[in-house]
Coordinates of C-alpha atoms in Angstrom, one line a residue:
Chain D
X11 CA 0.0 0.0 0.0
X12 CA 1.3 3.5 -0.8
X13 CA 1.8 5.9 2.0
X14 CA -0.5 8.8 2.4
X15 CA 2.4 11.2 2.7
X16 CA 6.0 10.3 1.8
X17 CA 8.8 12.8 2.2
X18 CA 12.2 11.6 1.3
X19 CA 15.5 13.5 1.9
X20 CA 14.0 16.9 1.6
X21 CA 16.2 20.0 2.0
X22 CA 15.3 23.7 2.2
X23 CA 17.7 26.6 2.9
X24 CA 16.7 30.1 3.8
X25 CA 19.5 32.6 3.3
X26 CA 22.1 30.1 4.4
X27 CA 20.2 28.6 7.3
X28 CA 19.0 25.1 6.9
X29 CA 15.2 25.1 7.5
X30 CA 14.8 21.5 6.5
X31 CA 17.9 19.2 6.7
X32 CA 17.4 15.9 4.9
X33 CA 13.9 15.3 6.2
X34 CA 12.4 11.8 5.9
X35 CA 8.8 11.4 6.9
X36 CA 6.0 9.1 6.1
X37 CA 2.4 8.9 7.2
X38 CA 0.0 6.1 6.6
X39 CA -3.5 6.7 5.6
X40 CA -5.6 7.6 8.6
X41 CA -2.8 8.6 11.0
X42 CA -2.9 11.7 13.1
X43 CA 0.5 13.2 13.6
X44 CA 1.7 16.1 15.6
X45 CA 4.6 18.2 14.4
X46 CA 6.3 19.9 17.3
X47 CA 9.5 22.0 17.7
X48 CA 10.6 25.5 18.7
X49 CA 9.9 28.5 16.5
X50 CA 12.0 28.3 13.3
X51 CA 12.5 24.5 13.7
X52 CA 10.9 23.9 10.3
X53 CA 7.4 22.8 11.2
X54 CA 5.5 25.3 8.9
X55 CA 8.2 24.9 6.2
X56 CA 7.6 21.1 6.1
X57 CA 3.8 21.5 5.9
X58 CA 4.1 24.1 3.1
X59 CA 6.4 21.7 1.2
X60 CA 4.0 18.8 1.5
X61 CA 1.2 21.0 0.3
X62 CA 3.2 22.1 -2.7
X63 CA 3.0 25.7 -1.7
X64 CA 6.8 26.0 -1.4
X65 CA 9.6 24.3 -3.3
X66 CA 12.7 22.8 -1.7
X67 CA 16.3 23.8 -2.8
X68 CA 16.9 23.5 -6.5
X69 CA 19.4 20.7 -6.3
X70 CA 19.8 17.5 -8.1
X71 CA 20.2 15.5 -4.9
X72 CA 17.2 17.1 -3.2
X73 CA 14.5 14.7 -2.2
X74 CA 10.8 14.3 -3.1
X75 CA 7.4 14.8 -1.6
X76 CA 4.8 12.3 -2.6
X77 CA 1.1 12.2 -1.8
X78 CA -0.8 9.0 -2.5
X79 CA 2.2 8.0 -4.6
X80 CA 1.9 11.1 -6.8
X81 CA 5.0 13.3 -6.9
X82 CA 4.3 16.8 -5.6
X83 CA 7.8 18.1 -5.9
X84 CA 11.2 16.7 -6.6
X85 CA 14.7 18.2 -6.9
X86 CA 13.3 21.5 -5.7
X87 CA 10.7 21.8 -8.5
X88 CA 7.0 21.7 -7.9
X89 CA 5.3 19.5 -10.5
X90 CA 3.5 21.3 -13.2
X91 CA 0.3 19.5 -12.6
X92 CA 0.4 20.2 -8.9
X93 CA -3.0 22.0 -9.1
X94 CA -4.7 18.7 -9.8
X95 CA -3.1 17.2 -6.7
X96 CA -3.8 20.2 -4.4
X97 CA -7.4 19.4 -4.0
X98 CA -6.4 16.0 -2.5
X99 CA -4.6 17.9 0.2
X100 CA -6.5 20.3 2.5
X101 CA -4.5 23.0 4.2
X102 CA -5.5 24.8 7.4
X103 CA -3.5 27.9 8.2
X104 CA -2.6 29.7 11.4
X105 CA -4.2 32.9 10.0
X106 CA -7.3 30.9 8.8
X107 CA -6.8 32.5 5.3
X108 CA -10.4 33.0 4.7
X109 CA -11.6 35.7 2.3
X110 CA -12.8 38.1 5.0
X111 CA -15.2 40.1 2.8
X112 CA -17.0 37.0 1.5
X113 CA -19.8 35.1 3.3
X114 CA -18.9 32.0 5.4
X115 CA -20.9 29.9 2.9
X116 CA -18.9 31.2 -0.2
X117 CA -15.7 30.7 1.7
X118 CA -16.6 27.1 2.2
X119 CA -17.6 26.7 -1.4
X120 CA -14.1 27.7 -2.5
X121 CA -13.1 24.3 -1.4
X122 CA -14.9 23.0 -4.5
X123 CA -12.7 25.0 -6.9
X124 CA -10.3 22.2 -7.5
X125 CA -12.9 19.7 -8.5
X126 CA -15.5 21.6 -10.6
X127 CA -15.0 23.0 -14.2
X128 CA -12.9 26.1 -14.3
X129 CA -15.5 28.3 -15.9
X130 CA -18.1 27.4 -13.2
X131 CA -15.6 28.1 -10.5
X132 CA -14.5 31.4 -12.0
X133 CA -18.1 32.6 -12.4
X134 CA -19.0 31.4 -8.9
X135 CA -22.0 29.4 -10.1
X136 CA -22.4 26.5 -7.6
X137 CA -25.1 23.9 -7.8
X138 CA -27.7 23.3 -5.1
X139 CA -26.0 20.0 -4.1
X140 CA -22.7 21.7 -3.8
X141 CA -24.3 24.4 -1.6
X142 CA -25.9 21.8 0.5
X143 CA -22.6 20.0 0.9
X144 CA -21.0 23.2 2.1
X145 CA -23.8 23.8 4.5
X146 CA -23.5 20.3 5.9
X147 CA -19.8 20.7 6.3
X148 CA -20.5 23.9 8.3
X149 CA -23.0 22.0 10.3
X150 CA -20.4 19.4 11.2
X151 CA -18.1 22.0 12.6
X152 CA -21.0 23.7 14.4
X153 CA -21.0 26.8 12.2
X154 CA -24.1 26.3 10.0
X155 CA -26.0 29.2 11.5
X156 CA -23.4 31.6 10.5
X157 CA -23.5 30.6 6.8
X158 CA -24.8 34.0 5.5
X159 CA -22.5 36.1 7.6
X160 CA -19.3 37.7 6.4
X161 CA -16.2 35.8 7.5
X162 CA -14.7 38.9 9.0
X163 CA -17.5 39.1 11.6
X164 CA -16.5 35.8 13.2
X165 CA -14.0 35.3 16.0
X166 CA -10.7 33.6 15.4
X167 CA -11.8 30.2 16.6
X168 CA -15.0 30.4 14.5
X169 CA -13.0 31.4 11.4
X170 CA -10.7 28.4 11.9
X171 CA -13.7 26.1 12.1
X172 CA -15.0 27.6 8.8
X173 CA -11.6 26.8 7.4
X174 CA -12.0 23.3 8.5
X175 CA -15.4 23.1 6.8
X176 CA -13.7 24.4 3.6
X177 CA -11.2 21.6 4.0
X178 CA -14.0 19.1 4.4
X179 CA -15.7 20.2 1.2
X180 CA -12.5 19.6 -0.7
X181 CA -13.1 15.9 0.1
X182 CA -9.4 15.3 0.5
X183 CA -7.9 12.4 2.4
X184 CA -5.2 14.6 3.9
X185 CA -5.5 17.6 6.2
X186 CA -2.4 19.6 6.8
X187 CA -2.9 22.1 9.7
X188 CA -0.1 24.7 10.1
X189 CA -0.3 25.9 13.6
X190 CA -4.1 26.0 13.5
X191 CA -4.4 27.1 17.2
X192 CA -1.4 29.4 17.6
X193 CA -3.5 32.6 17.5
X194 CA -6.5 31.3 19.4
X195 CA -7.5 31.4 23.1
X196 CA -7.5 28.2 25.0
X197 CA -11.3 27.5 24.7
X198 CA -11.3 28.1 20.9
X199 CA -8.1 26.0 20.6
X200 CA -9.7 23.1 22.4
X201 CA -12.8 23.3 20.1
X202 CA -10.7 23.5 16.9
X203 CA -8.5 20.5 18.0
X204 CA -11.5 18.5 19.0
X205 CA -13.1 19.2 15.6
X206 CA -9.9 18.1 13.8
X207 CA -9.7 14.9 16.0
X208 CA -13.3 14.1 15.4
X209 CA -13.0 14.5 11.6
X210 CA -9.8 12.3 11.7
X211 CA -11.8 9.7 13.6
X212 CA -15.0 9.8 11.6
X213 CA -13.6 10.2 8.1
X214 CA -10.3 8.3 8.5
X215 CA -8.4 11.3 7.1
X216 CA -4.7 11.6 7.5
X217 CA -4.1 14.7 9.7
X218 CA -0.7 16.3 10.2
X219 CA -0.9 19.2 12.6
X220 CA 1.9 21.5 13.7
X221 CA 1.6 22.7 17.2
X222 CA 3.3 25.0 19.6
X223 CA 1.6 23.6 22.6
X224 CA 3.0 20.2 23.5
X225 CA 0.1 19.4 25.7
X226 CA -2.3 19.5 22.8
X227 CA 0.0 17.2 20.8
X228 CA 0.0 14.7 23.6
X229 CA -3.7 14.9 24.1
X230 CA -4.9 14.6 20.5
X231 CA -2.1 13.0 18.4
X232 CA -0.9 9.4 19.0
X233 CA 2.3 10.1 17.0
X234 CA 4.7 13.0 17.3
X235 CA 7.3 14.2 14.9
X236 CA 9.7 16.6 16.6
X237 CA 11.9 18.9 14.6
X238 CA 15.0 20.7 15.8
X239 CA 16.9 23.1 13.5
X240 CA 15.4 21.4 10.5
X241 CA 16.3 17.9 11.5
X242 CA 14.1 15.1 12.7
X243 CA 14.7 15.0 16.4
X244 CA 12.1 12.4 17.4
X245 CA 9.5 10.4 15.5
X246 CA 7.4 8.0 17.5
X247 CA 4.5 7.6 20.0
X248 CA 3.6 10.8 21.7
X249 CA 3.3 9.1 25.1
X250 CA 7.0 8.3 25.1
X251 CA 8.0 12.0 25.2
X252 CA 9.6 13.0 28.5
X253 CA 10.1 16.3 30.2
X254 CA 13.9 16.2 29.7
X255 CA 13.4 15.5 26.0
X256 CA 11.0 18.5 25.6
X257 CA 13.4 20.7 27.5
X258 CA 16.1 19.7 25.2
X259 CA 13.9 20.2 22.2
X260 CA 12.9 23.7 23.0
X261 CA 16.0 24.7 24.8
X262 CA 16.0 26.4 28.2
X263 CA 15.7 29.8 26.5
X264 CA 12.3 29.1 25.1
X265 CA 9.6 30.9 27.0
X266 CA 6.8 30.0 24.6
X267 CA 6.7 26.3 25.3
X268 CA 3.7 24.7 26.9
X269 CA 4.6 21.6 28.7
X270 CA 1.7 19.9 30.4
X271 CA 1.3 20.9 34.0
X272 CA 1.2 17.4 35.3
X273 CA 4.5 16.7 33.6
X274 CA 6.3 19.7 34.9
X275 CA 8.5 18.7 37.8
X276 CA 10.3 21.8 39.3
X277 CA 13.2 19.7 40.5
X278 CA 15.8 22.3 39.5
X279 CA 13.8 25.5 40.1
X280 CA 16.7 27.9 40.1
X281 CA 15.2 30.6 42.4
X282 CA 18.5 31.3 44.0
X283 CA 20.6 31.0 40.8
X284 CA 21.5 34.7 40.8
X285 CA 22.9 35.7 44.2
X286 CA 22.3 39.4 43.8
X287 CA 18.5 38.9 43.7
X288 CA 18.3 37.2 47.0
X289 CA 17.2 40.4 48.8
X290 CA 13.7 40.3 47.3
X291 CA 11.6 37.3 46.3
X292 CA 12.0 36.5 42.6
X293 CA 8.7 37.0 40.7
X294 CA 7.2 33.8 39.5
X295 CA 7.5 34.7 35.8
X296 CA 11.2 35.2 36.1
X297 CA 12.0 31.6 37.0
X298 CA 12.5 30.3 33.5
X299 CA 14.6 33.2 32.3
X300 CA 17.0 33.2 35.2
X301 CA 19.2 30.3 34.0
X302 CA 19.7 32.2 30.7
X303 CA 21.1 35.2 32.5
X304 CA 23.2 33.0 34.8
X305 CA 24.7 31.2 32.0
X306 CA 25.6 34.3 30.0
Chain V
X3 CA 25.8 41.4 34.6
X4 CA 27.6 44.6 33.8
X5 CA 28.3 47.0 36.7
X6 CA 26.7 50.4 36.0
X7 CA 26.9 53.2 38.5
X8 CA 23.6 53.3 40.2
X9 CA 21.2 55.7 38.4
X10 CA 18.1 56.9 40.1
X11 CA 15.3 57.1 37.5
X12 CA 13.8 60.6 36.9
X13 CA 17.0 62.6 37.7
X14 CA 18.3 63.2 34.2
X15 CA 20.0 66.7 33.8
X16 CA 21.4 66.6 30.3
X17 CA 19.4 66.8 27.1
X18 CA 20.3 64.3 24.3
X19 CA 22.7 66.0 21.8
X20 CA 21.2 67.0 18.5
X21 CA 22.2 64.8 15.6
X22 CA 24.6 67.1 13.6
X23 CA 24.1 65.1 10.4
X24 CA 20.4 65.5 10.5
X25 CA 20.6 69.3 11.0
X26 CA 23.0 69.7 8.1
X27 CA 20.7 67.7 5.9
X28 CA 17.8 69.9 6.8
X29 CA 19.7 73.1 6.0
X30 CA 20.9 71.7 2.7
X31 CA 17.3 70.7 1.7
X32 CA 16.0 74.1 2.4
X33 CA 18.9 75.6 0.4
X34 CA 18.1 73.4 -2.6
X35 CA 14.4 74.5 -2.5
X36 CA 15.3 78.2 -2.4
X37 CA 17.8 77.8 -5.2
X38 CA 15.1 76.0 -7.3
X39 CA 12.6 78.8 -6.8
X40 CA 15.1 81.5 -7.7
X41 CA 16.2 79.5 -10.8
X42 CA 12.6 79.3 -12.0
X43 CA 11.8 83.0 -11.4
X44 CA 12.9 84.2 -14.8
X45 CA 11.5 81.3 -16.9
X46 CA 8.1 81.7 -15.3
X47 CA 8.2 85.4 -16.1
X48 CA 7.4 86.4 -12.5
X49 CA 6.2 90.0 -12.5
X50 CA 4.4 90.6 -9.2
X51 CA 4.2 94.3 -9.7
X52 CA 2.0 93.8 -12.7
X53 CA -0.8 92.8 -10.3
X54 CA -0.5 96.3 -8.8
X55 CA 0.2 98.4 -11.9
X56 CA -2.6 96.8 -13.9
X57 CA -5.1 96.8 -11.0
X58 CA -7.3 99.3 -12.9
X59 CA -7.5 97.1 -16.0
X60 CA -8.3 94.0 -13.9
X61 CA -11.1 95.8 -12.1
X62 CA -12.7 96.8 -15.5
X63 CA -12.3 93.2 -16.7
X64 CA -13.8 91.8 -13.5
X65 CA -16.7 94.2 -13.7
X66 CA -17.6 92.8 -17.1
X67 CA -18.6 89.5 -15.4
X68 CA -21.3 91.2 -13.4
X69 CA -24.2 90.6 -13.6
X70 CA -24.0 87.0 -15.1
X71 CA -26.3 86.6 -18.1
X72 CA -28.5 83.5 -17.6
X73 CA -30.9 84.1 -20.6
X74 CA -29.5 81.1 -22.4
X75 CA -29.5 78.9 -19.3
X76 CA -31.3 76.0 -20.9
X77 CA -28.5 75.6 -23.4
X78 CA -25.8 75.9 -20.7
X79 CA -27.4 73.2 -18.6
X80 CA -27.8 71.0 -21.7
X81 CA -24.1 71.3 -22.5
X82 CA -23.2 70.7 -18.9
X83 CA -25.2 67.5 -18.9
X84 CA -23.3 66.4 -22.1
X85 CA -20.1 67.2 -20.2
X86 CA -21.1 64.9 -17.4
X87 CA -22.1 62.2 -19.8
X88 CA -18.7 62.4 -21.4
X89 CA -17.1 61.9 -18.0
X90 CA -19.4 59.0 -17.2
X91 CA -18.5 57.1 -20.3
X92 CA -14.9 58.0 -20.2
X93 CA -14.6 56.8 -16.7
X94 CA -16.7 53.6 -17.2
X95 CA -14.6 52.5 -20.1
X96 CA -11.4 53.3 -18.2
X97 CA -12.5 51.2 -15.2
X98 CA -13.1 48.2 -17.5
X99 CA -9.7 48.4 -19.1
X100 CA -7.9 49.5 -15.9
X101 CA -8.8 46.2 -14.1
X102 CA -6.8 43.9 -16.3
X103 CA -4.0 46.4 -16.8
X104 CA -3.9 47.1 -13.1
X105 CA -3.7 43.5 -12.2
X106 CA -1.0 42.8 -14.8
X107 CA 1.1 45.7 -13.5
X108 CA 1.1 44.4 -9.9
X109 CA 4.4 42.9 -8.8
X110 CA 2.8 40.3 -6.6
X111 CA 0.6 38.9 -9.4
X112 CA 2.5 39.1 -12.7
X113 CA 6.1 38.2 -13.5
X114 CA 8.5 41.1 -14.3
X115 CA 8.4 40.6 -18.0
X116 CA 4.7 41.3 -18.0
X117 CA 4.4 44.0 -15.4
X118 CA 7.3 46.1 -16.6
X119 CA 6.0 46.6 -20.2
X120 CA 2.4 47.1 -18.9
X121 CA 3.5 49.7 -16.4
X122 CA 5.5 51.6 -19.1
X123 CA 2.4 51.6 -21.3
X124 CA 0.3 52.9 -18.5
X125 CA 3.0 55.6 -17.8
X126 CA 2.6 56.8 -21.3
X127 CA -1.2 57.0 -21.1
X128 CA -0.8 59.0 -17.9
X129 CA 2.0 61.2 -19.1
X130 CA 0.0 62.7 -22.0
X131 CA -2.7 65.1 -20.8
X132 CA -6.3 64.3 -21.8
X133 CA -6.4 67.6 -23.8
X134 CA -3.6 66.3 -26.0
X135 CA -5.4 63.0 -26.5
X136 CA -8.6 65.0 -27.2
X137 CA -6.9 67.0 -30.0
X138 CA -5.6 63.7 -31.5
X139 CA -9.0 62.0 -31.3
X140 CA -10.8 65.0 -32.8
X141 CA -8.6 64.4 -35.9
X142 CA -9.4 60.7 -35.8
X143 CA -13.1 60.5 -35.1
X144 CA -14.2 64.1 -35.8
X145 CA -15.4 67.0 -33.6
X146 CA -17.8 66.2 -30.8
X147 CA -18.2 64.4 -27.5
X148 CA -17.0 61.0 -28.6
X149 CA -13.5 62.4 -29.1
X150 CA -13.7 63.6 -25.5
X151 CA -14.9 60.2 -24.3
X152 CA -11.9 58.5 -26.0
X153 CA -9.5 61.0 -24.6
X154 CA -10.7 60.5 -21.0
X155 CA -10.7 56.7 -21.5
X156 CA -7.1 56.5 -22.5
X157 CA -5.7 59.0 -19.9
X158 CA -7.9 57.6 -17.0
X159 CA -6.9 54.0 -17.8
X160 CA -3.3 55.0 -17.1
X161 CA -4.2 56.6 -13.8
X162 CA -6.6 54.0 -12.6
X163 CA -4.4 51.1 -13.6
X164 CA -1.6 52.5 -11.4
X165 CA -4.0 53.1 -8.5
X166 CA -5.6 49.7 -8.8
X167 CA -2.2 47.9 -8.9
X168 CA -1.1 49.8 -5.8
X169 CA -4.1 48.4 -4.0
X170 CA -3.4 44.9 -5.3
X171 CA 0.2 45.1 -4.1
X172 CA -0.9 46.0 -0.6
X173 CA -3.2 43.0 -0.2
X174 CA -2.9 40.4 2.6
X175 CA -1.4 37.4 0.8
X176 CA -3.0 34.8 3.2
X177 CA -6.5 34.5 1.6
X178 CA -4.8 34.1 -1.8
X179 CA -2.8 31.2 -0.4
X180 CA -6.0 29.8 1.1
X181 CA -7.7 29.9 -2.3
X182 CA -4.6 28.4 -4.0
X183 CA -4.5 25.5 -1.6
X184 CA -7.9 24.4 -2.7
X185 CA -6.6 23.7 -6.2
X186 CA -7.9 26.9 -7.8
X187 CA -6.6 28.3 -11.1
X188 CA -4.5 31.5 -11.1
X189 CA -7.5 33.4 -12.4
X190 CA -9.6 32.0 -9.6
X191 CA -7.0 33.1 -7.1
X192 CA -7.4 36.7 -8.4
X193 CA -11.2 36.5 -8.5
X194 CA -11.6 35.2 -4.9
X195 CA -8.3 36.0 -3.2
X196 CA -7.5 39.5 -4.6
X197 CA -10.7 41.2 -5.9
X198 CA -12.8 41.0 -2.7
X199 CA -9.9 42.6 -0.8
X200 CA -9.3 45.5 -3.2
X201 CA -12.9 46.2 -4.2
X202 CA -13.7 49.0 -1.8
X203 CA -10.5 50.8 -2.7
X204 CA -11.1 50.3 -6.4
X205 CA -14.6 51.8 -6.1
X206 CA -13.3 54.7 -4.1
X207 CA -10.6 55.4 -6.7
X208 CA -13.0 55.1 -9.5
X209 CA -15.4 57.6 -8.0
X210 CA -12.6 60.0 -7.3
X211 CA -11.5 59.7 -10.9
X212 CA -15.1 60.4 -12.0
X213 CA -15.0 63.7 -10.1
X214 CA -11.7 64.7 -11.7
X215 CA -13.0 63.6 -15.1
X216 CA -16.1 65.9 -14.8
X217 CA -13.7 68.8 -14.2
X218 CA -11.5 67.7 -17.1
X219 CA -14.4 67.3 -19.4
X220 CA -15.4 71.0 -18.9
X221 CA -12.4 72.0 -20.9
X222 CA -12.3 69.3 -23.5
X223 CA -14.7 71.4 -25.6
X224 CA -11.9 74.0 -26.1
X225 CA -10.2 71.6 -28.6
X226 CA -13.6 70.7 -30.1
X227 CA -14.2 67.5 -28.1
X228 CA -17.7 68.5 -27.0
X229 CA -19.4 69.7 -23.8
X230 CA -19.6 73.0 -22.0
X231 CA -16.0 73.8 -22.7
X232 CA -17.0 74.7 -26.3
X233 CA -19.4 77.4 -25.0
X234 CA -16.9 78.7 -22.6
X235 CA -14.3 79.1 -25.3
X236 CA -16.6 80.8 -27.7
X237 CA -17.8 83.3 -25.0
X238 CA -14.3 84.1 -23.8
X239 CA -13.0 84.7 -27.3
X240 CA -16.0 86.9 -28.1
X241 CA -15.6 89.0 -24.9
X242 CA -19.1 87.8 -23.7
X243 CA -18.1 88.0 -20.0
X244 CA -21.6 88.0 -18.6
X245 CA -22.4 84.7 -20.3
X246 CA -19.0 83.3 -19.4
X247 CA -19.8 84.1 -15.7
X248 CA -23.1 82.3 -16.0
X249 CA -21.5 79.2 -17.5
X250 CA -18.8 79.2 -14.8
X251 CA -21.4 79.4 -12.1
X252 CA -23.2 76.4 -13.6
X253 CA -20.0 74.4 -13.8
X254 CA -19.2 75.3 -10.1
X255 CA -22.6 74.2 -8.9
X256 CA -22.5 70.9 -10.9
X257 CA -19.0 70.0 -10.0
X258 CA -19.5 70.8 -6.3
X259 CA -22.7 68.8 -6.2
X260 CA -21.1 65.7 -7.9
X261 CA -18.0 66.0 -5.6
X262 CA -20.3 65.9 -2.6
X263 CA -22.3 63.0 -3.8
X264 CA -19.2 61.0 -4.8
X265 CA -17.6 61.7 -1.4
X266 CA -20.6 60.4 0.3
X267 CA -20.5 57.2 -1.8
X268 CA -16.8 56.8 -1.2
X269 CA -17.4 57.0 2.6
X270 CA -20.1 54.4 2.3
X271 CA -18.0 51.8 0.5
X272 CA -14.9 52.1 2.6

């Protein structure tokens, strides 16, 4: 059986820095994989390469990205027929990427563009069954009652759920989600992640989701791929991830990591690390930054 | 940790020193401006004393405008309406052509070998005043309003294409990527990703150009391209200042009214 996603030896360099360094990654149909790593570790870059929105380094030795056995890019060139493959891959973005001045319904209908005749897509003439399909997709993410509203009137979490409905209408087997909850509040984040997990479960779609928050990765994704400086740092069951490993992954300097509370063992809380601050109690939020100053 | 001498906040006694380089630049810029004005004095035949010496003549001249003669007002209004109609068609045609040209001269949509030539073409359409185009079109299609429409069309296309493309270049690229990811064609990316974002600005620019075109159309008649300008030209050449005053008042009223309406509309779409 061909893999749902197969990335082989992929490289990408941004102005001399390796964003992806010989990445190998495969996902079987129906897997839900979390992609974690510090900012700049290559999570988004990898997703954008799989989606065919970004090409790797132009290099004869550069690897390939295949989706359902069809080549998306190879040797740093995106295939000419990528447009036909794109509708097999739904992408969900951090900034939702909805057309804010269009209605929620029309935004969802855009998911049909890859599969209907060009002239019909360009004129925006959608059939009744297509409209019903869009409405039902909205219903599945709990947004049907907002169908007539402009996308810009919705909250971030609601917009992201509309984006998921757009992905559903695409009828793709793969959903790539690029930091889908990075700009959402905790409650919206939970809703969006739950929606993704439910769709994964009900439709058997392959879901690759990059996350900043490790706790969400552990909660929703059985498998985790951790990237560090563009290299695969870990690829395996999420439950085997340890605190030490995560500390190592993000580095002590990272203030934006979200390690689950129950895992956080303050065995080395360095409250007294800097002797000159003994006189007054160190504020709580300083704890993590202290070792950085001490080591400088 | 570096060891600074303890500083108590709120006890500064010295002002920050002024940046010498910046002051020198300012002085030089003012000098250049003054030099430019002096250089242009002679070429522009600047004779401010003439305003004083010929004050008597000017008073006589001004007196000729009063009272304005409105006996032929029906004809004036008729010609003014034609003027506005020229502006309507000139602007409408220009909007239609400026959309593709505007998109094709946007850096973020077209490759350089398309947007560079299209931009140069639009530069040319903009560089030549509509009066010049009107003179050319009068030769080509004969005297009358149609020559005026064509003149406004060409010149306004150049202006609107530039304004439209500036709006396109300032869009948020995220929705475009969202549309692209669904497997849309490049044309569909523009239709759904770009146009909805720029539409309010485009409408606003188009209305603004319509205002300007009504003003421009009032003089197109001078070169025979129809409208109220023809009347104006005949009256001024024949020293009919009372009639000239009446026509000017009608132009002022119409242009002001249209400006106000268009401003309202522009506020509504933004």
